[in-house]
Each structure stands twice: as structure tokens, then as C-alpha cells.
Short mmCIF file of C-alpha atoms in Angstrom, two decimals:
data_model
loop_
_atom_site.label_atom_id
_atom_site.label_comp_id
_atom_site.label_asym_id
_atom_site.label_seq_id
_atom_site.Cartn_x
_atom_site.Cartn_y
_atom_site.Cartn_z
CA UNK A 910 -0.86 22.60 18.40
CA UNK A 911 -2.74 21.39 15.35
CA UNK A 912 -6.52 21.28 15.56
CA UNK A 913 -8.79 18.38 14.77
CA UNK A 914 -9.77 19.88 11.43
CA UNK A 915 -6.24 20.52 10.20
CA UNK A 916 -5.12 16.99 11.05
CA UNK A 917 -8.12 15.65 9.11
CA UNK A 918 -7.33 17.91 6.17
CA UNK A 919 -3.66 17.01 6.24
CA UNK A 920 -4.11 13.35 5.52
CA UNK A 921 -6.70 13.64 2.78
CA UNK A 922 -5.14 16.63 1.11
CA UNK A 923 -1.91 14.75 0.74
CA UNK A 924 -3.66 11.75 -0.75
CA UNK A 925 -5.73 13.92 -3.10
CA UNK A 926 -2.67 15.80 -4.28
CA UNK A 927 -0.88 12.58 -4.97
CA UNK A 928 -3.84 11.29 -6.93
CA UNK A 929 -3.92 14.41 -9.05
CA UNK A 930 -0.20 14.32 -9.64
CA UNK A 931 0.24 10.72 -10.57
CA UNK A 932 -2.37 7.99 -10.69
CA UNK A 933 -0.05 5.36 -9.34
CA UNK A 934 -0.69 1.95 -10.79
CA UNK A 935 -4.01 2.38 -12.49
CA UNK A 936 -5.91 4.26 -9.86
CA UNK A 937 -4.39 2.94 -6.65
CA UNK A 938 -3.54 5.97 -4.49
CA UNK A 939 -0.28 5.95 -2.61
CA UNK A 940 -0.56 5.72 1.17
CA UNK A 941 1.24 8.51 3.00
CA UNK A 942 3.76 7.25 5.48
CA UNK A 943 3.28 9.10 8.76
CA UNK A 944 6.62 10.40 9.99
CA UNK A 945 7.23 11.31 13.62
CA UNK A 946 3.87 10.46 15.08
CA UNK A 947 4.84 12.00 18.40
CA UNK A 948 4.86 15.49 16.91
CA UNK A 949 1.87 14.88 14.66
CA UNK A 950 -0.56 13.83 17.38
CA UNK A 951 -0.85 15.84 20.58
CA UNK A 952 -4.18 14.83 22.05
CA UNK A 953 -6.24 11.65 22.20
CA UNK A 954 -9.01 13.36 20.24
CA UNK A 955 -6.65 13.98 17.32
CA UNK A 956 -5.57 10.37 17.54
CA UNK A 957 -9.19 9.11 17.40
CA UNK A 958 -9.91 11.23 14.33
CA UNK A 959 -6.81 10.00 12.58
CA UNK A 960 -7.60 6.42 13.57
CA UNK A 961 -11.05 6.70 11.96
CA UNK A 962 -9.58 8.10 8.76
CA UNK A 963 -7.00 5.35 8.60
CA UNK A 964 -9.74 2.75 9.07
CA UNK A 965 -11.68 4.13 6.07
CA UNK A 966 -8.56 4.24 3.93
CA UNK A 967 -7.71 0.69 4.98
CA UNK A 968 -11.13 -0.69 4.07
CA UNK A 969 -10.97 1.00 0.66
CA UNK A 970 -7.61 -0.60 -0.04
CA UNK A 971 -8.91 -3.98 1.09
CA UNK A 972 -11.85 -3.66 -1.27
CA UNK A 973 -9.51 -2.92 -4.16
CA UNK A 974 -7.39 -5.89 -3.17
CA UNK A 975 -10.38 -8.23 -3.28
CA UNK A 976 -11.26 -7.08 -6.78
CA UNK A 977 -7.76 -7.59 -8.06
CA UNK A 978 -7.49 -10.99 -6.40
CA UNK A 979 -10.69 -12.13 -8.07
CA UNK A 980 -9.38 -10.96 -11.44
CA UNK A 981 -6.16 -12.80 -10.82
CA UNK A 982 -8.00 -16.05 -10.03
CA UNK A 983 -9.89 -15.82 -13.31
CA UNK A 984 -6.72 -15.32 -15.33
CA UNK A 985 -4.94 -18.07 -13.45
CA UNK A 986 -7.72 -20.48 -14.38
CA UNK A 987 -7.51 -19.59 -18.07
CA UNK A 988 -3.84 -20.37 -18.43
CA UNK A 989 -3.81 -24.14 -17.76
CA UNK A 990 -6.78 -24.56 -20.12
CA UNK A 991 -4.85 -22.86 -22.92
CA UNK A 992 -1.85 -25.04 -22.19
CA UNK A 993 -4.00 -28.15 -22.43
CA UNK A 994 -5.23 -27.00 -25.85
CA UNK A 995 -1.68 -26.69 -27.02
CA UNK A 996 -0.91 -30.16 -25.72
CA UNK A 997 -3.84 -31.50 -27.72
CA UNK A 998 -2.72 -29.80 -30.92
CA UNK A 999 0.78 -31.15 -30.49
CA UNK A 1000 -0.66 -34.61 -30.02
CA UNK A 1001 -2.75 -34.32 -33.18
CA UNK A 1002 0.34 -33.26 -35.12
CA UNK A 1003 2.23 -36.23 -33.75
CA UNK A 1004 -0.59 -38.59 -34.69
CA UNK A 1005 -0.70 -37.19 -38.20
CA UNK A 1006 2.96 -37.97 -38.67
CA UNK A 1007 2.46 -41.49 -37.43
CA UNK A 1008 -0.61 -42.02 -39.56
CA UNK A 1009 -3.69 -44.05 -38.90
CA UNK A 1010 -6.98 -43.02 -37.45
CA UNK A 1011 -7.43 -41.80 -33.94
CA UNK A 1012 -9.81 -43.51 -31.52
CA UNK A 1013 -10.99 -41.21 -28.83
CA UNK A 1014 -13.43 -41.01 -26.00
CA UNK A 1015 -14.42 -37.44 -25.35
CA UNK A 1016 -16.68 -35.58 -23.00
CA UNK A 1017 -19.94 -34.20 -24.30
CA UNK A 1018 -21.24 -33.20 -20.92
CA UNK A 1019 -20.55 -33.83 -17.28
CA UNK A 1020 -20.48 -37.59 -16.64
CA UNK A 1021 -21.17 -38.32 -20.31
CA UNK A 1022 -18.51 -39.53 -22.72
CA UNK A 1023 -18.75 -40.66 -26.32
CA UNK A 1024 -16.47 -42.77 -28.51
CA UNK A 1025 -15.31 -41.33 -31.80
CA UNK A 1026 -12.98 -42.26 -34.60
CA UNK A 1027 -11.07 -39.42 -36.23
CA UNK A 1028 -9.49 -40.00 -39.63
CA UNK A 1029 -6.74 -37.72 -40.76
CA UNK A 1030 -7.07 -34.52 -38.75
CA UNK A 1031 -6.12 -31.34 -40.58
CA UNK A 1032 -8.30 -28.72 -39.00
CA UNK A 1033 -9.57 -27.89 -35.58
CA UNK A 1034 -12.28 -25.57 -34.44
CA UNK A 1035 -11.57 -22.92 -31.86
CA UNK A 1036 -14.17 -21.33 -29.67
CA UNK A 1037 -13.49 -17.61 -29.90
CA UNK A 1038 -16.17 -16.45 -27.52
CA UNK A 1039 -19.35 -14.50 -28.26
CA UNK A 1040 -20.95 -17.65 -29.66
CA UNK A 1041 -18.40 -17.77 -32.45
CA UNK A 1042 -16.46 -20.86 -33.43
CA UNK A 1043 -13.92 -20.91 -36.24
CA UNK A 1044 -12.14 -23.68 -38.09
CA UNK A 1045 -8.37 -23.43 -38.38
CA UNK A 1046 -5.67 -25.62 -39.84
CA UNK A 1047 -3.55 -27.10 -37.06
CA UNK A 1048 -0.61 -24.73 -37.33
CA UNK A 1049 -2.70 -21.59 -37.43
CA UNK A 1050 -4.75 -22.82 -34.49
CA UNK A 1051 -1.57 -23.28 -32.54
CA UNK A 1052 -0.57 -19.69 -33.33
CA UNK A 1053 -3.88 -18.33 -32.12
CA UNK A 1054 -3.73 -20.22 -28.86
CA UNK A 1055 -0.11 -19.25 -28.26
CA UNK A 1056 -1.04 -15.63 -28.79
CA UNK A 1057 -3.88 -15.89 -26.28
CA UNK A 1058 -1.58 -17.63 -23.84
CA UNK A 1059 1.04 -14.90 -24.00
CA UNK A 1060 -1.51 -12.11 -23.54
CA UNK A 1061 -3.00 -13.95 -20.56
CA UNK A 1062 0.47 -14.25 -19.06
CA UNK A 1063 1.08 -10.54 -19.65
CA UNK A 1064 -2.18 -9.63 -17.93
CA UNK A 1065 -1.13 -11.84 -15.03
CA UNK A 1066 2.18 -9.99 -14.76
CA UNK A 1067 0.44 -6.61 -14.68
CA UNK A 1068 -2.00 -7.85 -12.06
CA UNK A 1069 0.85 -9.14 -9.94
CA UNK A 1070 2.57 -5.76 -10.07
CA UNK A 1071 -0.65 -3.98 -9.13
CA UNK A 1072 -1.22 -6.35 -6.24
CA UNK A 1073 2.36 -5.85 -5.08
CA UNK A 1074 1.98 -2.09 -5.06
CA UNK A 1075 -1.38 -2.33 -3.34
CA UNK A 1076 0.04 -4.65 -0.69
CA UNK A 1077 2.68 -2.03 0.08
CA UNK A 1078 0.02 0.60 0.63
CA UNK A 1079 -2.00 -1.77 2.81
CA UNK A 1080 1.00 -2.67 4.96
CA UNK A 1081 1.92 1.00 5.32
CA UNK A 1082 -1.63 1.84 6.38
CA UNK A 1083 -1.66 -1.04 8.86
CA UNK A 1084 1.58 0.11 10.42
CA UNK A 1085 0.34 3.71 10.53
CA UNK A 1086 -2.83 2.52 12.20
CA UNK A 1087 -1.05 0.60 14.95
CA UNK A 1088 1.36 3.47 15.60
CA UNK A 1089 -1.49 5.94 15.88
CA UNK A 1090 -3.35 3.56 18.16
CA UNK A 1091 -0.32 3.22 20.44
CA UNK A 1092 0.05 6.96 20.48
CA UNK A 1093 -3.63 7.27 21.27
CA UNK A 1094 -3.40 5.09 24.35
CA UNK A 1095 -0.33 6.96 25.58
CA UNK A 1096 -2.03 10.30 25.09
CA UNK A 1097 -5.15 9.02 26.83
CA UNK A 1098 -3.12 7.96 29.87
CA UNK A 1099 -1.35 11.30 29.85
CA UNK A 1100 -4.70 13.06 29.87
CA UNK A 1101 -5.97 10.97 32.75
CA UNK A 1102 -2.84 11.67 34.79
CA UNK A 1103 -3.20 15.33 33.96
CA UNK A 1104 -6.79 15.42 35.17
CA UNK A 1105 -6.02 13.51 38.33
CA UNK A 1106 -3.16 15.89 39.00
CA UNK A 1107 -5.49 18.86 38.77
CA UNK A 1108 -7.89 17.25 41.23
CA UNK A 1109 -5.12 16.27 43.63
CA UNK A 1110 -3.71 19.75 43.44
CA UNK A 1111 -7.06 21.33 44.29
CA UNK A 1112 -7.61 18.94 47.13
CA UNK A 1113 -4.19 19.44 48.64
CA UNK A 1114 -4.57 23.21 48.39
CA UNK A 1115 -7.93 23.13 50.16
CA UNK A 1116 -6.66 20.86 52.91
CA UNK A 1117 -3.59 22.93 53.52
CA UNK A 1118 -5.71 26.09 53.67
CA UNK A 1119 -8.01 24.50 56.23
CA UNK A 1120 -5.22 23.35 58.43
CA UNK A 1121 -3.56 26.75 58.10
CA UNK A 1122 -0.10 25.65 57.02
CA UNK A 1123 2.35 28.28 56.00
CA UNK A 1124 3.03 29.57 52.52
CA UNK A 1125 6.38 27.82 52.28
CA UNK A 1126 4.64 24.44 52.23
CA UNK A 1127 2.14 25.76 49.68
CA UNK A 1128 5.04 26.01 47.28
CA UNK A 1129 5.33 22.24 47.12
CA UNK A 1130 1.65 21.97 46.22
CA UNK A 1131 1.80 24.54 43.42
CA UNK A 1132 4.73 22.86 41.74
CA UNK A 1133 2.04 20.45 40.58
CA UNK A 1134 0.83 23.03 38.10
CA UNK A 1135 4.25 23.02 36.54
CA UNK A 1136 3.96 19.31 36.11
CA UNK A 1137 0.63 19.95 34.36
CA UNK A 1138 2.45 21.92 31.70
CA UNK A 1139 5.07 19.30 31.07
CA UNK A 1140 2.67 16.32 30.95
CA UNK A 1141 1.76 16.81 27.32
CA UNK A 1142 5.33 16.98 26.23
CA UNK A 1143 7.15 14.20 27.89
CA UNK A 1144 5.23 11.51 29.61
CA UNK A 1145 8.18 9.54 30.89
CA UNK A 1146 9.71 12.40 32.79
CA UNK A 1147 6.32 13.67 33.92
CA UNK A 1148 5.61 10.30 35.47
CA UNK A 1149 8.83 10.62 37.38
CA UNK A 1150 7.98 14.18 38.43
CA UNK A 1151 4.55 13.14 39.63
CA UNK A 1152 5.97 10.36 41.75
CA UNK A 1153 8.57 12.68 43.21
CA UNK A 1154 6.05 15.35 44.04
CA UNK A 1155 3.65 12.84 45.55
CA UNK A 1156 6.20 11.75 48.06
CA UNK A 1157 7.25 15.28 48.87
CA UNK A 1158 3.70 16.31 49.61
CA UNK A 1159 3.02 13.17 51.56
CA UNK A 1160 5.89 13.92 53.86
CA UNK A 1161 4.59 17.41 54.47
CA UNK A 1162 0.97 16.57 55.11
CA UNK A 1163 1.70 13.39 56.97
CA UNK A 1164 2.41 15.18 60.16
CA UNK A 1165 -0.34 17.80 59.96
CA UNK A 1166 -3.48 16.26 58.50
CA UNK A 1167 -6.45 14.81 60.31
CA UNK A 1168 -6.97 11.10 59.81
CA UNK A 1169 -9.98 11.48 57.48
CA UNK A 1170 -8.17 13.96 55.27
CA UNK A 1171 -5.19 11.67 55.07
CA UNK A 1172 -7.43 8.89 53.74
CA UNK A 1173 -8.81 11.21 51.02
CA UNK A 1174 -5.32 12.09 50.03
CA UNK A 1175 -4.29 8.43 49.92
CA UNK A 1176 -7.21 7.75 47.58
CA UNK A 1177 -5.97 10.30 45.10
CA UNK A 1178 -2.46 9.07 45.45
CA UNK A 1179 -3.52 5.51 44.71
CA UNK A 1180 -5.39 6.63 41.60
CA UNK A 1181 -2.21 8.22 40.31
CA UNK A 1182 -0.26 5.06 41.06
CA UNK A 1183 -2.74 2.93 39.15
CA UNK A 1184 -2.70 5.17 36.12
CA UNK A 1185 1.09 5.10 36.12
CA UNK A 1186 1.07 1.30 36.29
CA UNK A 1187 -1.44 0.93 33.46
CA UNK A 1188 0.55 3.36 31.31
CA UNK A 1189 3.64 1.21 31.77
CA UNK A 1190 1.71 -1.91 30.75
CA UNK A 1191 0.23 -0.35 27.61
CA UNK A 1192 3.62 0.89 26.56
CA UNK B 1494 10.77 2.82 40.67
CA UNK B 1495 8.95 2.58 37.34
CA UNK B 1496 10.16 0.54 34.36
CA UNK B 1497 10.70 2.63 31.26
CA UNK B 1498 9.30 1.02 28.08
CA UNK B 1499 10.89 2.19 24.86
CA UNK B 1500 8.67 2.92 21.90
CA UNK B 1501 10.89 2.72 18.86
CA UNK B 1502 9.94 5.17 16.15
CA UNK B 1503 9.35 3.69 12.68
CA UNK B 1504 11.30 5.36 9.89
CA UNK B 1505 10.53 5.37 6.17
CA UNK B 1506 13.33 2.88 5.53
CA UNK B 1507 11.88 0.56 8.17
CA UNK B 1508 8.48 0.84 6.50
CA UNK B 1509 10.05 -0.09 3.17
CA UNK B 1510 11.70 -3.12 4.76
CA UNK B 1511 8.40 -4.18 6.29
CA UNK B 1512 6.61 -3.74 2.96
CA UNK B 1513 9.21 -5.79 1.08
CA UNK B 1514 9.01 -8.50 3.71
CA UNK B 1515 5.24 -8.65 3.36
CA UNK B 1516 5.42 -9.05 -0.41
CA UNK B 1517 8.14 -11.69 -0.21
CA UNK B 1518 6.11 -13.59 2.34
CA UNK B 1519 3.11 -13.75 0.03
CA UNK B 1520 5.24 -14.88 -2.90
CA UNK B 1521 6.88 -17.48 -0.65
CA UNK B 1522 3.54 -19.09 0.19
CA UNK B 1523 2.45 -18.97 -3.45
CA UNK B 1524 5.59 -20.79 -4.53
CA UNK B 1525 5.28 -23.31 -1.71
CA UNK B 1526 1.79 -24.25 -2.91
CA UNK B 1527 2.93 -24.46 -6.53
CA UNK B 1528 5.86 -26.72 -5.67
CA UNK B 1529 3.51 -28.97 -3.73
CA UNK B 1530 1.32 -29.24 -6.84
CA UNK B 1531 4.29 -30.06 -9.01
CA UNK B 1532 5.26 -32.81 -6.60
CA UNK B 1533 1.82 -34.43 -6.72
CA UNK B 1534 1.73 -34.18 -10.52
CA UNK B 1535 5.17 -35.73 -10.82
CA UNK B 1536 4.15 -38.54 -8.48
CA UNK B 1537 1.08 -39.20 -10.62
CA UNK B 1538 3.14 -39.23 -13.79
CA UNK B 1539 5.55 -41.67 -12.20
CA UNK B 1540 2.78 -44.08 -11.29
CA UNK B 1541 1.26 -43.80 -14.78
CA UNK B 1542 4.67 -44.55 -16.25
CA UNK B 1543 4.88 -47.68 -14.12
CA UNK B 1544 1.42 -48.80 -15.26
CA UNK B 1545 2.14 -48.13 -18.93
CA UNK B 1546 5.15 -50.40 -18.84
CA UNK B 1547 2.94 -53.42 -18.23
CA UNK B 1548 0.15 -52.53 -20.67
CA UNK B 1549 -0.15 -52.51 -24.45
CA UNK B 1550 -2.79 -50.00 -25.32
CA UNK B 1551 -3.95 -47.24 -23.11
CA UNK B 1552 -6.19 -44.22 -23.23
CA UNK B 1553 -4.17 -41.07 -22.64
CA UNK B 1554 -6.04 -38.15 -21.10
CA UNK B 1555 -5.67 -34.60 -22.40
CA UNK B 1556 -8.06 -32.06 -20.91
CA UNK B 1557 -11.46 -33.80 -20.94
CA UNK B 1558 -10.72 -36.26 -23.72
CA UNK B 1559 -9.20 -39.71 -23.77
CA UNK B 1560 -7.09 -40.71 -26.75
CA UNK B 1561 -6.22 -44.24 -27.75
CA UNK B 1562 -2.46 -44.68 -27.88
CA UNK B 1563 -0.07 -47.59 -27.94
CA UNK B 1564 2.22 -48.05 -24.98
CA UNK B 1565 5.22 -46.63 -26.81
CA UNK B 1566 3.57 -43.34 -27.64
CA UNK B 1567 2.13 -43.12 -24.15
CA UNK B 1568 5.59 -43.59 -22.66
CA UNK B 1569 6.93 -40.87 -24.90
CA UNK B 1570 4.17 -38.44 -23.92
CA UNK B 1571 4.57 -39.15 -20.22
CA UNK B 1572 8.30 -38.64 -20.40
CA UNK B 1573 7.94 -35.36 -22.23
CA UNK B 1574 5.51 -34.09 -19.61
CA UNK B 1575 7.72 -35.24 -16.73
CA UNK B 1576 10.71 -33.43 -18.17
CA UNK B 1577 8.72 -30.25 -18.61
CA UNK B 1578 7.33 -30.30 -15.08
CA UNK B 1579 10.70 -31.15 -13.54
CA UNK B 1580 12.25 -28.14 -15.23
CA UNK B 1581 9.51 -25.80 -14.05
CA UNK B 1582 9.71 -27.19 -10.53
CA UNK B 1583 13.45 -26.56 -10.40
CA UNK B 1584 12.93 -22.94 -11.44
CA UNK B 1585 10.36 -22.43 -8.70
CA UNK B 1586 12.66 -24.07 -6.15
CA UNK B 1587 15.46 -21.71 -7.07
CA UNK B 1588 13.19 -18.73 -6.70
CA UNK B 1589 11.87 -19.84 -3.34
CA UNK B 1590 15.39 -20.35 -2.01
CA UNK B 1591 16.36 -16.84 -3.00
CA UNK B 1592 13.25 -15.45 -1.38
CA UNK B 1593 13.93 -17.35 1.83
CA UNK B 1594 17.41 -15.86 1.98
CA UNK B 1595 16.07 -12.33 1.50
CA UNK B 1596 13.42 -12.84 4.13
CA UNK B 1597 15.92 -14.06 6.68
CA UNK B 1598 18.08 -11.01 6.09
CA UNK B 1599 15.12 -8.68 6.55
CA UNK B 1600 14.01 -10.56 9.65
CA UNK B 1601 17.40 -10.01 11.22
CA UNK B 1602 17.38 -6.27 10.57
CA UNK B 1603 13.83 -5.78 11.71
CA UNK B 1604 14.08 -7.89 14.86
CA UNK B 1605 17.27 -6.06 15.74
CA UNK B 1606 15.57 -2.70 15.62
CA UNK B 1607 12.13 -3.54 16.97
CA UNK B 1608 12.49 -6.66 19.08
CA UNK B 1609 9.10 -7.68 20.51
CA UNK B 1610 7.24 -4.82 18.92
CA UNK B 1611 7.09 -6.64 15.61
CA UNK B 1612 5.91 -10.12 14.62
CA UNK B 1613 7.34 -11.65 11.46
CA UNK B 1614 6.26 -15.27 11.88
CA UNK B 1615 3.27 -16.93 10.21
#
């Protein structure tokens, strides 16, 4: 049975190794898909530890996703602006062919427009960033903007791929998390049944000793300890075993116990029933 | 006396299917929004075309500037833009149809294996 520490180490070691081997997609680590959770997690404590780790991993991925999404928004806003610039240049070219001056009304600030008359337009100025503006003849300006447009589109493609990969890791982690959580609740119920079994066993033994019933009936009570061993392995069949044993014991003690002892025993029996019911629901 | 509830184990292939479905779903919604935008733009262009037909000189808007054009040139510009947008919209529509097909296939496989344990609706 793996200990808490080894389970902890397992997950992170695998992720670290992967990171060292291949930085998938510019620094996004690959999420390990957890195979066969039933064999990986044996106790609810292991499940809690793993759940915590998965939560941390999940929040890291989500953080990365937010960053990439913000980058993507910025690039997506650039592209229509570049396309508008191209539209404008094409229009100017068209106007040049037609001849005549161009009357325009353009924006100099929010809510403020100004009329202008443009004679023959040969050059345009492009804002290159870093407080630099440069004058270009129309054709060259078009080239520059087209180049910027294609590099923006390429960046967008790369971002989309990154986001796709990241989404895969997030979904995998989410699915891992819910599987571990389910396993956790099953293991918790198994532990509760196990503990109740131990108590019931002790109680039945003490009652039978008091009443002085023979060894042959004791055998029925001790078969409980065998159920204890199987509980961790197979909860479905252990539930069946518990129910079977309950009824066997009930039959035996029914005839021999005092009224007050019978009530005690019923209490324990009802606890077991409730746990069984809640396990079915959670499953 | 007790009902047995099956917990279906998730395999690596299942995880891959789920991951692909997730990505397709996101792309589907993206495309849906884009197509909606195209539709509004095309509606706007159609109404401007109608207006231009009854006017002589108009101011045509590019980015934040208005440019004086005669009706003929305006018509030409509007038509060019409409054609361009229609083409792009058709491409997106094709893509979204393909994605829908893929998603339905994956839904079938996943629901078959997992039933209620998985939720693939929006």
C-alpha cells in the first residue's frame, strides 16, 4: 500500500520529469492522466492529499490560461485596425486614379471632427510605435501594413495552439479531480463501515460472553473480522457480506439477548444500514 | 437488497475524446459569435446600400474618418465589402458545420460509455 508521501512524490515527480524532458508548448507542463484510480488510491487520506495537489495544479493552469486569453484579446483587437488601414490605402489609390481632390471629415479626438481637403495623395504616414512616425509612398505603406497583418495573424495562430494544448491539460486535470473525489467519498464510506464493523464486533462479542453462549455461535461473530480484511478491497461485495452477517447474527442473538441489549444491537445495525444507503447514493 | 451503482473507469482514449470535445465546443461558440457579427455587418451594409441608391453624395466611413464620395463610388465600395464579408461568412459556416458533426459523433460515443456520469450540454 503506497504511503502518503510516495503518492505526493509520484504526481510531482512525473510532472517535473516531463518538464525537464520536453517543455511542451512554451512552458506549459503536460498533465499526467491518472490511470486506474482504484489501485492508485487506497485510503481517504491519500485521496485528500491527491485532491489538494490537483487543486494547486488546476489553479496554476487556470492562471496560465488567463494570461494567454488576455494576450489573445490584444492581438484580436489589432487585426481589424490593420485591415481598416489597408481599406483606407486602397481607397486613396482608387481616388488617385479617379482624380480630383478628396474632401474628408476626420477625427482629431473623441467627439471632435475636422473637415479637410486633400489634393493628390502620394504619401501616407504610418505610426510605427515608440513615438516614431514615418512617411511612406502608398504602395510601400501597404506592404508594411500587410507585413504587420500577417505577423499578427501568425501570433494569433500560435496563441490558439497554445490555448488548445492548455485546455487539454485543464480538462484532464478536471476529470482527474472528479475521479479522485469520487474515489475519496467511496473510500471514506468504506472506512466508516469498517470502523462500525469493529465496534459491532466488539459489542456482539461482549454480549455473547455475558450471556454465556457457546463457542459455535462465537464463530459467526468472528467472521466479521474477515469482512474487515476484505472491506478495503471490494466495497460492493463487502456491503453484501456485511448485510448477510448482520442477519445471521441477528437470528442468533434474537432468541438469547435481554431486551436492553437487543436495543443496543439494533442501534449498531441501523448505523450500518445508513452508511450502506449513503454509499449507494454517493455512488 | 441493495442497488449496485457502476462506476465506469475512464481510459486514456476516453480522456482524449473528452479533451477534443472540449476544444471543439470552445471553437463552436467562437464561430457562432463571429457568424452573428457577420450577419449584423451584412445587414448594415444592405441598409446603407438602400440609402445610397436614393442619394447623390455621401460620406463614406473608413475607421474614424469620413470621406466624401459620389453615390457611384459608394455603391462600388459597399458592394466590394459585402462580397468580401459574404465569402468569409460562408467559410465560417462551413467550419462550424464540420465541427457540429464531429461533436455529435463524440457525444454519441461518450454518452454510450458513461451515460449519466458525464454532461456534454451547455
